[in-house]
mmCIF file of C-alpha atoms in Angstrom:
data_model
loop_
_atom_site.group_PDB
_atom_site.id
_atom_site.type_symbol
_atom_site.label_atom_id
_atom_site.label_comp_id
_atom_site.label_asym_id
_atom_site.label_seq_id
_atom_site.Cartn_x
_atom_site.Cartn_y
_atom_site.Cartn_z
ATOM 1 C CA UNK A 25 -27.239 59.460 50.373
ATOM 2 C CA UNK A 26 -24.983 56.518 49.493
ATOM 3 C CA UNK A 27 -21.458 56.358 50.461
ATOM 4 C CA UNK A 28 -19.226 56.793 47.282
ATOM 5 C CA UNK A 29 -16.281 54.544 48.959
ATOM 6 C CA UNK A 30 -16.647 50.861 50.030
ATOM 7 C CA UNK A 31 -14.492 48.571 51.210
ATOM 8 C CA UNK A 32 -13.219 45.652 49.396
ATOM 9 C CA UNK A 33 -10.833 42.815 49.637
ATOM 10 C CA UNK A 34 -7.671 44.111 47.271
ATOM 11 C CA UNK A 35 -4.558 41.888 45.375
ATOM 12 C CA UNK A 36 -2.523 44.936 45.186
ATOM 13 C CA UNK A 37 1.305 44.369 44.560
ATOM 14 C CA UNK A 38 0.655 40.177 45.039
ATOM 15 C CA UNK A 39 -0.720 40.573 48.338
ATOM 16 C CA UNK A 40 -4.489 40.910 49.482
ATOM 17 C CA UNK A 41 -5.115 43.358 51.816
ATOM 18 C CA UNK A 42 -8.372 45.096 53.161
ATOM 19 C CA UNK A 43 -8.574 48.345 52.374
ATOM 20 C CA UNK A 44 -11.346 51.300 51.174
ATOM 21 C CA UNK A 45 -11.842 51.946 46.973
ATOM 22 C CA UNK A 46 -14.093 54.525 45.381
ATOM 23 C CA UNK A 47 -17.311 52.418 44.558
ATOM 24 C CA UNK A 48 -17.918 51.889 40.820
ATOM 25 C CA UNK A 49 -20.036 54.586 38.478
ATOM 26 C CA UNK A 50 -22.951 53.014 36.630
ATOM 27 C CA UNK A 51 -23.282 53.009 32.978
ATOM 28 C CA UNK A 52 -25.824 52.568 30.663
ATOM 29 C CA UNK A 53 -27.489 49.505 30.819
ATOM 30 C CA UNK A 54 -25.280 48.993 34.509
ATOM 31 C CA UNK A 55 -27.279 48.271 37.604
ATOM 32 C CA UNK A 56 -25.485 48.387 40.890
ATOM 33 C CA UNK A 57 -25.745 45.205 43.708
ATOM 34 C CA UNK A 58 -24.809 45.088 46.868
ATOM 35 C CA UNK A 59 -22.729 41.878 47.506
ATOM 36 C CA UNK A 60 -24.276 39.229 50.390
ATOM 37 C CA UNK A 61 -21.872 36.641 49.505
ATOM 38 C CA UNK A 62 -19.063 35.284 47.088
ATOM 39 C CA UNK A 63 -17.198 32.558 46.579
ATOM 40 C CA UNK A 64 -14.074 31.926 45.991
ATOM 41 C CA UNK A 65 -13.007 30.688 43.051
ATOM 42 C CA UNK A 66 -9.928 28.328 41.587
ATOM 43 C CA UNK A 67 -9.376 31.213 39.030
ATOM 44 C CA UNK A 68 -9.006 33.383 41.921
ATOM 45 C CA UNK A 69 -5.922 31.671 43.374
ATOM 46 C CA UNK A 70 -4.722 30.887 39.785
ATOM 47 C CA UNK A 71 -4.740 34.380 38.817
ATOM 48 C CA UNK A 72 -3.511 36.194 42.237
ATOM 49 C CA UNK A 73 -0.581 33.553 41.975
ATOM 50 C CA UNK A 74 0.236 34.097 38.211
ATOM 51 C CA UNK A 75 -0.964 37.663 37.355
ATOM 52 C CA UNK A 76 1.830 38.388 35.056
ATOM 53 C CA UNK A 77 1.307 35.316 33.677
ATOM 54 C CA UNK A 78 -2.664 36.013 32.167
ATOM 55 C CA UNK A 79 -1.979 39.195 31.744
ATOM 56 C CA UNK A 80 0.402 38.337 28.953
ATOM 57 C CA UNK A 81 -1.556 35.075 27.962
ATOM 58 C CA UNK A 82 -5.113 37.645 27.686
ATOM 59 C CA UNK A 83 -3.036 40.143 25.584
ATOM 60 C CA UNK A 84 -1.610 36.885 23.077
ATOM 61 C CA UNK A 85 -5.591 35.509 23.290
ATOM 62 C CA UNK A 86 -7.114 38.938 22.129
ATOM 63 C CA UNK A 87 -8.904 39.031 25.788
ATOM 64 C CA UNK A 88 -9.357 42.597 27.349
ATOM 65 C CA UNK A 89 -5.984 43.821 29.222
ATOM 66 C CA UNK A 90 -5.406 43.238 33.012
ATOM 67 C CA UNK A 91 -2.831 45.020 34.632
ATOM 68 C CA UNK A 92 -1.560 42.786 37.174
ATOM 69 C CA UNK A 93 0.437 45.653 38.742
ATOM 70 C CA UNK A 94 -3.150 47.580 39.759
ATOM 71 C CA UNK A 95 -6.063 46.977 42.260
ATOM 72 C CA UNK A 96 -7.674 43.761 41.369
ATOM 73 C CA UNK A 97 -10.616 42.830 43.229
ATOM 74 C CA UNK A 98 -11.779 39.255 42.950
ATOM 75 C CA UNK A 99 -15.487 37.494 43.056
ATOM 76 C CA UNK A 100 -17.247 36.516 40.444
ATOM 77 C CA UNK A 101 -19.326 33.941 42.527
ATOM 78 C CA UNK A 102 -21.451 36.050 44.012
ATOM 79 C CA UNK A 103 -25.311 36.946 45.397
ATOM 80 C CA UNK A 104 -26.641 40.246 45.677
ATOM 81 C CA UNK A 105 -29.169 42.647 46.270
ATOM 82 C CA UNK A 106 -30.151 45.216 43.481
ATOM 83 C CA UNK A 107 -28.891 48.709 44.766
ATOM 84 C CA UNK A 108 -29.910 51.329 42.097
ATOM 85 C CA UNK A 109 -30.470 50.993 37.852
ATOM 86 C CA UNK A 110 -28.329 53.166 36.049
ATOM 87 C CA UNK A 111 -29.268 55.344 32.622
ATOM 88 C CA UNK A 112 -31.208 52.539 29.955
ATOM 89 C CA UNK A 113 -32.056 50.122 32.248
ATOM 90 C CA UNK A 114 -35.607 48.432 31.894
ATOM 91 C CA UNK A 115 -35.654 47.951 35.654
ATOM 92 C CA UNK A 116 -37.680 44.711 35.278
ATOM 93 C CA UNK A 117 -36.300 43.648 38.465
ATOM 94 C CA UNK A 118 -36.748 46.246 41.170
ATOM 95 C CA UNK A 119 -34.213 47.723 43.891
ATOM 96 C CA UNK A 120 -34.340 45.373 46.942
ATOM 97 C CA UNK A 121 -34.509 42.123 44.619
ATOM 98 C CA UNK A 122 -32.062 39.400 45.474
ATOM 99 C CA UNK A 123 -30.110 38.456 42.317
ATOM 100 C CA UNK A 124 -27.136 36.238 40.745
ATOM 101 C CA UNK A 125 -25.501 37.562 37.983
ATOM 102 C CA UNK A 126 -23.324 35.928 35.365
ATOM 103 C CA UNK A 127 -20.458 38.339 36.174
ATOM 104 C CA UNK A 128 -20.430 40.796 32.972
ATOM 105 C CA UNK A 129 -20.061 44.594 32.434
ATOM 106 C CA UNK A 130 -19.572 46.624 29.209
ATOM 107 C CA UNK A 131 -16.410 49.228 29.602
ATOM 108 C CA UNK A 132 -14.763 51.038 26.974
ATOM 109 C CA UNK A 133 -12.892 47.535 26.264
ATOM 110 C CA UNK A 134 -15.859 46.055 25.988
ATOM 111 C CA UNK A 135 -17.422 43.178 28.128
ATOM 112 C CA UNK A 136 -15.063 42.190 30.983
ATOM 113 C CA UNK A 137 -15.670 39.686 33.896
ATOM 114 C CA UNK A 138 -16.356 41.166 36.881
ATOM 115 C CA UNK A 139 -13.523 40.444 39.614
ATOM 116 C CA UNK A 140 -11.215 39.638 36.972
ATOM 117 C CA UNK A 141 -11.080 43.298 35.683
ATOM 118 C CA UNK A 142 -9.132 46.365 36.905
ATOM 119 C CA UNK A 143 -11.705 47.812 36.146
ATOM 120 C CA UNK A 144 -15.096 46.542 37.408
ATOM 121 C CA UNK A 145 -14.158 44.926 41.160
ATOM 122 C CA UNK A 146 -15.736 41.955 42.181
ATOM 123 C CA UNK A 147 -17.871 40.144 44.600
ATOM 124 C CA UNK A 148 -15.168 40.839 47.249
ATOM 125 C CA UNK A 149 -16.328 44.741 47.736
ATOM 126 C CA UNK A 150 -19.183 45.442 49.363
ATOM 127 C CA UNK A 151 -20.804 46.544 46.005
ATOM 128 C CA UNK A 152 -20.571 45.473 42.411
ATOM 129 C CA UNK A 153 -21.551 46.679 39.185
ATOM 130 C CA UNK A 154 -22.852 44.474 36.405
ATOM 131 C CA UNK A 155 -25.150 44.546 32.945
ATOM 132 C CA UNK A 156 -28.422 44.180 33.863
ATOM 133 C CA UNK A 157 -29.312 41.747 31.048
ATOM 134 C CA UNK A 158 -26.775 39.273 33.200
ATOM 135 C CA UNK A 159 -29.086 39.177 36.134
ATOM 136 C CA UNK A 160 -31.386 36.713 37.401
ATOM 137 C CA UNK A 161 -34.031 37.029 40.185
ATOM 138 C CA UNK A 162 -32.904 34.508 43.348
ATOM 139 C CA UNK A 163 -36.056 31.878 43.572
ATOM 140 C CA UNK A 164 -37.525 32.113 47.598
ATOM 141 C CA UNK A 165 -36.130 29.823 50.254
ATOM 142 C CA UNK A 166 -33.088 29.554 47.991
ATOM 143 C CA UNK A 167 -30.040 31.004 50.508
ATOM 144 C CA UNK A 168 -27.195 33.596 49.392
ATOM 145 C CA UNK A 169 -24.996 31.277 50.542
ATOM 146 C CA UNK A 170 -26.076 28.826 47.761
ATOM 147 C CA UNK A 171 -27.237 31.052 45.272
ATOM 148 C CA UNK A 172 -23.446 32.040 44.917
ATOM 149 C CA UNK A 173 -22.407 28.842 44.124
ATOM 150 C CA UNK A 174 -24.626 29.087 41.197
ATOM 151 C CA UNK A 175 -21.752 30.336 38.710
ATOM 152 C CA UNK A 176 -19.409 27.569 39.400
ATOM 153 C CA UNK A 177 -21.874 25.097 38.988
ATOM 154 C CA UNK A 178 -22.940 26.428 35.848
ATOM 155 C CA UNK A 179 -19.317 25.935 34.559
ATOM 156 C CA UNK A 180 -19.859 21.830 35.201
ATOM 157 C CA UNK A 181 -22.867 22.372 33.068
ATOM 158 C CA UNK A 182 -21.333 24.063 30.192
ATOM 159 C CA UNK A 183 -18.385 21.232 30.356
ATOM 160 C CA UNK A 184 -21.132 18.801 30.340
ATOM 161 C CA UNK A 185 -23.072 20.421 27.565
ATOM 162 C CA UNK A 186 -20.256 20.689 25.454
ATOM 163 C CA UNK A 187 -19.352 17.041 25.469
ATOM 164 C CA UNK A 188 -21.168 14.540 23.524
ATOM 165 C CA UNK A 189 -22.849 12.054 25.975
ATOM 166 C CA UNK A 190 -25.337 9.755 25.323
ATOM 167 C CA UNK A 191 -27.245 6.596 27.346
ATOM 168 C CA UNK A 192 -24.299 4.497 26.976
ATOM 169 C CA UNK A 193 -21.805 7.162 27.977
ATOM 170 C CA UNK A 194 -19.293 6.330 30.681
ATOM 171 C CA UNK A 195 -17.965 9.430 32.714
ATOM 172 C CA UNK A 196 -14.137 9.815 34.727
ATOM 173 C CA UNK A 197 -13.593 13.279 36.388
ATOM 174 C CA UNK A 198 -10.518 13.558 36.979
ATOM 175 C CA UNK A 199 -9.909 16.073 39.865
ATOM 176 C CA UNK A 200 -12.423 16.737 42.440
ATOM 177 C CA UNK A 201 -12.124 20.533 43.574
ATOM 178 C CA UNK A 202 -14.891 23.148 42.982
ATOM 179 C CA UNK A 203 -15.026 22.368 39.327
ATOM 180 C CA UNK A 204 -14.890 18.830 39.146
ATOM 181 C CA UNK A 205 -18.006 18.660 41.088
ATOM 182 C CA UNK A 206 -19.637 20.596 39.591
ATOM 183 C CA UNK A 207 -19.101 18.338 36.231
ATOM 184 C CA UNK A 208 -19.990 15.783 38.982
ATOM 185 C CA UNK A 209 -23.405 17.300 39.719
ATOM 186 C CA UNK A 210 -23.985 18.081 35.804
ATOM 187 C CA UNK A 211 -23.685 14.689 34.929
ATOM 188 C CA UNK A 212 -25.847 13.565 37.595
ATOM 189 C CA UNK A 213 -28.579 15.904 37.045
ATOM 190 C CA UNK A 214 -28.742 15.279 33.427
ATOM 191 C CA UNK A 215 -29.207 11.732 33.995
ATOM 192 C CA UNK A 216 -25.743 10.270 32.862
ATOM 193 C CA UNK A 217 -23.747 7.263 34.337
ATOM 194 C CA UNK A 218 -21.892 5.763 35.882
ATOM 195 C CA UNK A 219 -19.927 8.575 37.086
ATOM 196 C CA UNK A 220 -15.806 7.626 38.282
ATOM 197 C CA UNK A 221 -14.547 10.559 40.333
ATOM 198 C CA UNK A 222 -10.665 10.549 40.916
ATOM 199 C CA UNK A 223 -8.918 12.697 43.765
ATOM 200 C CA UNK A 224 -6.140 12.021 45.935
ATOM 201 C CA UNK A 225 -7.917 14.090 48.335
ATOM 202 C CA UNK A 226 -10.009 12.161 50.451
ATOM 203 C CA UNK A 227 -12.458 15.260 51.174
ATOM 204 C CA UNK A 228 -12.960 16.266 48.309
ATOM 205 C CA UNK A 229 -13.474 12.319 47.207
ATOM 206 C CA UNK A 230 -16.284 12.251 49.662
ATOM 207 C CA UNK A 231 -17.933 15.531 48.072
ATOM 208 C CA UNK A 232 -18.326 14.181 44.747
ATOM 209 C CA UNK A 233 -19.626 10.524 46.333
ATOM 210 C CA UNK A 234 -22.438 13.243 48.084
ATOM 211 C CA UNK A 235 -22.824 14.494 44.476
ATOM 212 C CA UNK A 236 -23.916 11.062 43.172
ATOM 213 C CA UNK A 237 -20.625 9.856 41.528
ATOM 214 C CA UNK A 238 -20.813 5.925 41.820
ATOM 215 C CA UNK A 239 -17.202 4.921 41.597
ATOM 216 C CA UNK A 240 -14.308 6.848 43.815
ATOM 217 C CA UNK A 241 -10.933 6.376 42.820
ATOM 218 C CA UNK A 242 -7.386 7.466 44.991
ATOM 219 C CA UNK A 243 -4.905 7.635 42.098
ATOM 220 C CA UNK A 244 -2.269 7.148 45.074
ATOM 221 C CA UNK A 245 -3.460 3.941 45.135
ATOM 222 C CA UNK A 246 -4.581 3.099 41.251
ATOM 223 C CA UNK A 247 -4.677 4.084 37.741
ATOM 224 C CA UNK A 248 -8.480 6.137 36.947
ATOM 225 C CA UNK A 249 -8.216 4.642 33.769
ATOM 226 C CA UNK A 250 -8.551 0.807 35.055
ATOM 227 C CA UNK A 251 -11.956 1.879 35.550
ATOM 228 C CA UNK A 252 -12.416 1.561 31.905
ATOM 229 C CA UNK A 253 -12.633 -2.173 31.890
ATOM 230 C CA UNK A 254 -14.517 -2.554 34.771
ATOM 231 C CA UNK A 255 -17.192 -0.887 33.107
ATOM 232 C CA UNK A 256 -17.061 -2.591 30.163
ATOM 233 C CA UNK A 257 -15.417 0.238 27.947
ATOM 234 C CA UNK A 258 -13.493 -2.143 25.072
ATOM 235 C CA UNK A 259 -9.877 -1.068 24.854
ATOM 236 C CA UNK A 260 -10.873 -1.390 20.984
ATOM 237 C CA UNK A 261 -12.073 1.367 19.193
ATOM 238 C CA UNK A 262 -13.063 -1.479 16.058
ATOM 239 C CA UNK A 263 -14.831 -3.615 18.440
ATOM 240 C CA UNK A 264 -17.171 -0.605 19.742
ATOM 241 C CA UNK A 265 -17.401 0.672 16.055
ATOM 242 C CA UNK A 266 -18.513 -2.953 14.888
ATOM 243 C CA UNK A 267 -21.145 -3.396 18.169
ATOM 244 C CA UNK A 268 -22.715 -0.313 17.561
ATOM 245 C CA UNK A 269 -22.901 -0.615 13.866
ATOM 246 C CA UNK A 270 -24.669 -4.138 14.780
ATOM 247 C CA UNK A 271 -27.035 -2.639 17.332
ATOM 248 C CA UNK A 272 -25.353 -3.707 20.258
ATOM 249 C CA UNK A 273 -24.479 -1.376 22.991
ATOM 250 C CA UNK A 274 -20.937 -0.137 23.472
ATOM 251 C CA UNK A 275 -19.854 2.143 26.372
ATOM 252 C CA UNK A 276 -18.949 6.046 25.219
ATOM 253 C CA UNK A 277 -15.492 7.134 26.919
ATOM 254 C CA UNK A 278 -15.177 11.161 27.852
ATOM 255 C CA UNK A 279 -13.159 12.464 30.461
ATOM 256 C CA UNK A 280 -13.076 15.908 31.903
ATOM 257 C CA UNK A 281 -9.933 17.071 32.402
ATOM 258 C CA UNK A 282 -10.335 19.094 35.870
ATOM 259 C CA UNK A 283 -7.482 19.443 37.580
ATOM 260 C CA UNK A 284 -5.494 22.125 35.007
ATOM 261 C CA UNK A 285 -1.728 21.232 35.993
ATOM 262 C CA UNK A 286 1.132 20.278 33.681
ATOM 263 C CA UNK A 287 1.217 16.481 32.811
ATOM 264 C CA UNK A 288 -2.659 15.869 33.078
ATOM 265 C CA UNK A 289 -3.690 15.826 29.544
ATOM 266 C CA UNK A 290 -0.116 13.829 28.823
ATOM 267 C CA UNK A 291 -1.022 11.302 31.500
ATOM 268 C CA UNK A 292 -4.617 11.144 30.120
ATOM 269 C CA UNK A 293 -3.114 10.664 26.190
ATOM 270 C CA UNK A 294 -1.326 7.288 27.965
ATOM 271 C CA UNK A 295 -4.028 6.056 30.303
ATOM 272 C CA UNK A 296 -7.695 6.087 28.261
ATOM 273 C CA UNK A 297 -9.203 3.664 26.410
ATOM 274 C CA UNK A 298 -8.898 5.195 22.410
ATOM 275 C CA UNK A 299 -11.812 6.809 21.159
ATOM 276 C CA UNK A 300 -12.874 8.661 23.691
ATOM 277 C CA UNK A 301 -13.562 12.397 24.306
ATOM 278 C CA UNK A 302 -11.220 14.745 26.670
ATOM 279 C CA UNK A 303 -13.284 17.598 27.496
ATOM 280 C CA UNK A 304 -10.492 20.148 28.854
ATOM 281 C CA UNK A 305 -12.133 21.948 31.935
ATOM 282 C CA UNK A 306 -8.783 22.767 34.299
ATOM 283 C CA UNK A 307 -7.201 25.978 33.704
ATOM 284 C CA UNK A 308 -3.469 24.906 33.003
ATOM 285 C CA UNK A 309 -1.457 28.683 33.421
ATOM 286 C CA UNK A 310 1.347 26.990 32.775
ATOM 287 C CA UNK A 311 3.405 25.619 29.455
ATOM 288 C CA UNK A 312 2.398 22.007 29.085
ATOM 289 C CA UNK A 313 3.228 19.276 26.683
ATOM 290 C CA UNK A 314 1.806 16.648 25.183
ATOM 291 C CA UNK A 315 3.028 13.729 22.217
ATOM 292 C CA UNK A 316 0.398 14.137 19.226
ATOM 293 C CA UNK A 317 1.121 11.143 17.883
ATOM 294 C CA UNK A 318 -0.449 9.322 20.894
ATOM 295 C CA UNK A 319 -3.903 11.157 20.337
ATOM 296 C CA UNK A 320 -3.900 10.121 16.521
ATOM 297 C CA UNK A 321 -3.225 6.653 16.874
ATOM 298 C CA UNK A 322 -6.084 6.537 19.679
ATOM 299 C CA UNK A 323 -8.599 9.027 17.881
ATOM 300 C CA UNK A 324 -8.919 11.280 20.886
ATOM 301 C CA UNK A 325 -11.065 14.178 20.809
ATOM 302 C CA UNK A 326 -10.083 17.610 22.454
ATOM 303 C CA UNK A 327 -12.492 19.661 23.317
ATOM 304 C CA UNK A 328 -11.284 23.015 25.608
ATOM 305 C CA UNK A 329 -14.049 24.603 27.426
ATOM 306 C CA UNK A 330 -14.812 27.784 29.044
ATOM 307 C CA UNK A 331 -17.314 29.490 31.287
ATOM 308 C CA UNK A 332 -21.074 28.989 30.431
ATOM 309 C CA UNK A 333 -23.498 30.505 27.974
ATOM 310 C CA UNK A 334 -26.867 32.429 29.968
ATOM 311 C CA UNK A 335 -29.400 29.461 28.911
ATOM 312 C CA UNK A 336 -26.308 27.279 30.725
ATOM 313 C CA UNK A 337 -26.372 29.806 33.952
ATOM 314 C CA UNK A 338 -29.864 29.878 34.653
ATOM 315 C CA UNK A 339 -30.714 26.150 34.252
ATOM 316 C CA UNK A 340 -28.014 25.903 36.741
ATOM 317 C CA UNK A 341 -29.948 28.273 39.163
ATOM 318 C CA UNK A 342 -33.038 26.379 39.075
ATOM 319 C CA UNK A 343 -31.465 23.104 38.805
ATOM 320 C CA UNK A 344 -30.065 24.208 42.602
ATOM 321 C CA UNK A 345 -33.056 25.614 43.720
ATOM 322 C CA UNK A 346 -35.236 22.817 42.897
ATOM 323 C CA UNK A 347 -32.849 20.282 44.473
ATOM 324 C CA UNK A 348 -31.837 18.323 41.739
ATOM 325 C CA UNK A 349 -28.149 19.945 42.700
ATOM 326 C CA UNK A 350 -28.030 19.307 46.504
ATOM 327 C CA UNK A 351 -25.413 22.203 47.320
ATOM 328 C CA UNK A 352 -25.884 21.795 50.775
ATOM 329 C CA UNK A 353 -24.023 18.618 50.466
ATOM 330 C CA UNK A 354 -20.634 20.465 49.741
ATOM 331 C CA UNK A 355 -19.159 21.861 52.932
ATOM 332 C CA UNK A 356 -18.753 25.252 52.676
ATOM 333 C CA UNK A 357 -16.810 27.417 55.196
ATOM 334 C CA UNK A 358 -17.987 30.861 55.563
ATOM 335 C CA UNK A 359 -15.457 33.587 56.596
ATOM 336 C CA UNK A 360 -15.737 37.442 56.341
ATOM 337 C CA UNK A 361 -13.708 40.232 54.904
ATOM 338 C CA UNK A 362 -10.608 40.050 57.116
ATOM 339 C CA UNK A 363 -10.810 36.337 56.651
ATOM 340 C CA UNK A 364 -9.980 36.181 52.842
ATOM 341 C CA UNK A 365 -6.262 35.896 52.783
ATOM 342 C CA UNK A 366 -6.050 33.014 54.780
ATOM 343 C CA UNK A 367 -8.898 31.697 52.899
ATOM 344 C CA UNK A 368 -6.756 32.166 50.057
ATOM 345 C CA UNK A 369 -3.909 29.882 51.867
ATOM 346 C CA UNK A 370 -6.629 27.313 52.991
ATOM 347 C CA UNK A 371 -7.937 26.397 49.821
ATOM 348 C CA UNK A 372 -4.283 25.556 48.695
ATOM 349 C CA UNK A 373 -4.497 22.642 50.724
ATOM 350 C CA UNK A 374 -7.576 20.432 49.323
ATOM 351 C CA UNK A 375 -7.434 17.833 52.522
ATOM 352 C CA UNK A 376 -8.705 20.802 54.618
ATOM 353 C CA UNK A 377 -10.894 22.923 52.399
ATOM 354 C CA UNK A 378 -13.676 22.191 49.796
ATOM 355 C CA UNK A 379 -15.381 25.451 49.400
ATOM 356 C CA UNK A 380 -15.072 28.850 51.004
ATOM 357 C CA UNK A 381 -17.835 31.516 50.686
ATOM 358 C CA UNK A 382 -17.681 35.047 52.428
ATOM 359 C CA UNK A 383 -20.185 37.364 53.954
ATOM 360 C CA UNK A 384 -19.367 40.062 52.334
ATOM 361 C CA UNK A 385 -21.647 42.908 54.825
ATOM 362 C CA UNK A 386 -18.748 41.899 57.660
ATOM 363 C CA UNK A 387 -15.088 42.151 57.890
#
């Protein structure tokens, strides 16, 4: 008979502590996992650092409530192994299957993100509980370790998707943490380039120059944006309008926006060529602001992006199985339970830390 507790990894009152929690009742169309690994996420440390702060921002955004003063258990990065199919379920996939998930369940709020939910707890317990229409099958030979990473790649794909790129399109990520290489790995996958990736961290520099970005930039050291007429972007938006218009080729500006702090998108407003795209990827929890005025006279286009759609997700899955994402090429430190809060800490310094997945079956 299966236990009815489990233990998880728990932000309760701003700290993360290890601790037992009942383990979550299936509904109808639910099936249950148990977690092999999870990542940890950006919008992990975001949210455990400004609770308060989404709550209020979900509530103002029509988003389903999160009460930053209960349980919270994160991981929505996760692999897993099917467990038991609760009332409705087709059970097309049978128990003992290895699965990803994009991290979804139906409550009486209707669908919330797993690990971002007081409700459903994430990949961070030693069980989960998700819809089973969100789950796909985990290809052989493809590890849990890098099956997890499957959802945040899939949110470089949906930034990708969503911008429009073409054969002449030139690419500058700005920001080179989890997300920004993932856009890194879209982008490369998908055929596009060049590719200009700019970090001040060094590591995480090197990462996206594993993931096939072609120019590396320290903006300690220069501007991203003079990479714009080294690679033959015009600084006119006439000149490109007239070449193309002519037949000739003219290089595409889009950025993505991937570092989510206050002063990016102002700083980006000042620096790019006009005409180009911003695709918004970095979760800003902060007030930010920019001058209008800047963006008109350029012609920018905003585009704010979230998350991925299931088409997005799965492409993603096979695009890492078959090895046209090489995820073993991003260092990834692998800790268990009892390791999580410092993991936390780690990943707040980017010169030390790219990626940190946990074993989830170990403290």
């Amino acid at each position: 008979m299966r236990a009815t507790t489990m233990q998880a990894v728990i932000r309760r009152q701003a700290r993360l502590v290890c601790d037992e929690i009942a383990e979550p009742v299936l509904g109808a169309g639910q099936v249950l996992l148990r977690t092999l690994t999870c990542g940890i996420c950006g919008s992990d440390l975001h949210v455990h650092q400004h609770a308060e702060r989404l709550a209020a921002l979900r509530r103002r955004a029509g988003r389903p409530y999160l009460d930053p003063d209960r349980d919270i258990v994160f991981g929505h990065e996760f692999c897993g192994e099917i467990l038991a199919h609760g009332p409705g379920t087709s059970r097309s996939l049978k128990a003992g299957t290895r699965v990803v998930a994009l991290p979804y369940a139906t409550g009486q709020s209707g669908r919330e993100t797993v690990g971002l939910s007081n409700r459903f707890p994430g990949g961070l317990a030693e069980r989960v509980c998700v819809d089973e229409a969100m789950l796909l099958a985990v290809p052989n030979g493809l590890s849990d370790i890098h099956a997890a990473l499957t959802e945040p790649f899939a949110v470089g794909a949906h930034a990708v998707a969503q911008a429009q790129l073409d054969g002449d399109s030139v690419a500058l990520v700005l920001g080179c943490g989890p997300v920004g290489l993932a856009v890194v790995a879209a982008l490369k996958a998908r055929g596009f380039g060049p590719v200009v990736a700019a970090d001040f961290s060094l590591a995480r520099r090197q990462a996206a120059e594993r993931l096939g970005a072609d120019i590396l930039v320290d903006p300690a050291e220069r501007s991203p944006h003079a990479c714009w007429t080294e690679l033959g972007v015009s600084a006119s938006l006439l000149e490109r309008d007239l070449a193309r218009a002519a037949g000739r080729r003219a290089a595409n500006p889009v950025v993505f926006e991937c570092v989510g702090v206050p002063g990016m998108l102002q700083g980006i407003l000042e620096g790019v060529v006009p005409g180009a795209q911003i695709i918004v990827v970095g979760v800003c929890m902060e007030e930010d602001r920019i001058e209008p005025s800047i963006a008109i006279n350029k012609q920018l286009s905003f585009r704010f992006v979230a998350a991925y759609t299931p088409d997005e997700f799965a492409r993603t899955l096979s695009d890492i199985a078959e090895g046209r994402i090489d995820v073993r090429r991003i260092a990834s430190t692998l800790v268990g339970r009892a390791g999580v809060a410092d993991a936390f800490d780690a990943l707040k310094k980017p010169e030390t830390q790219v990626k940190i997945v946990v074993e989830t079956g170990r403290a």
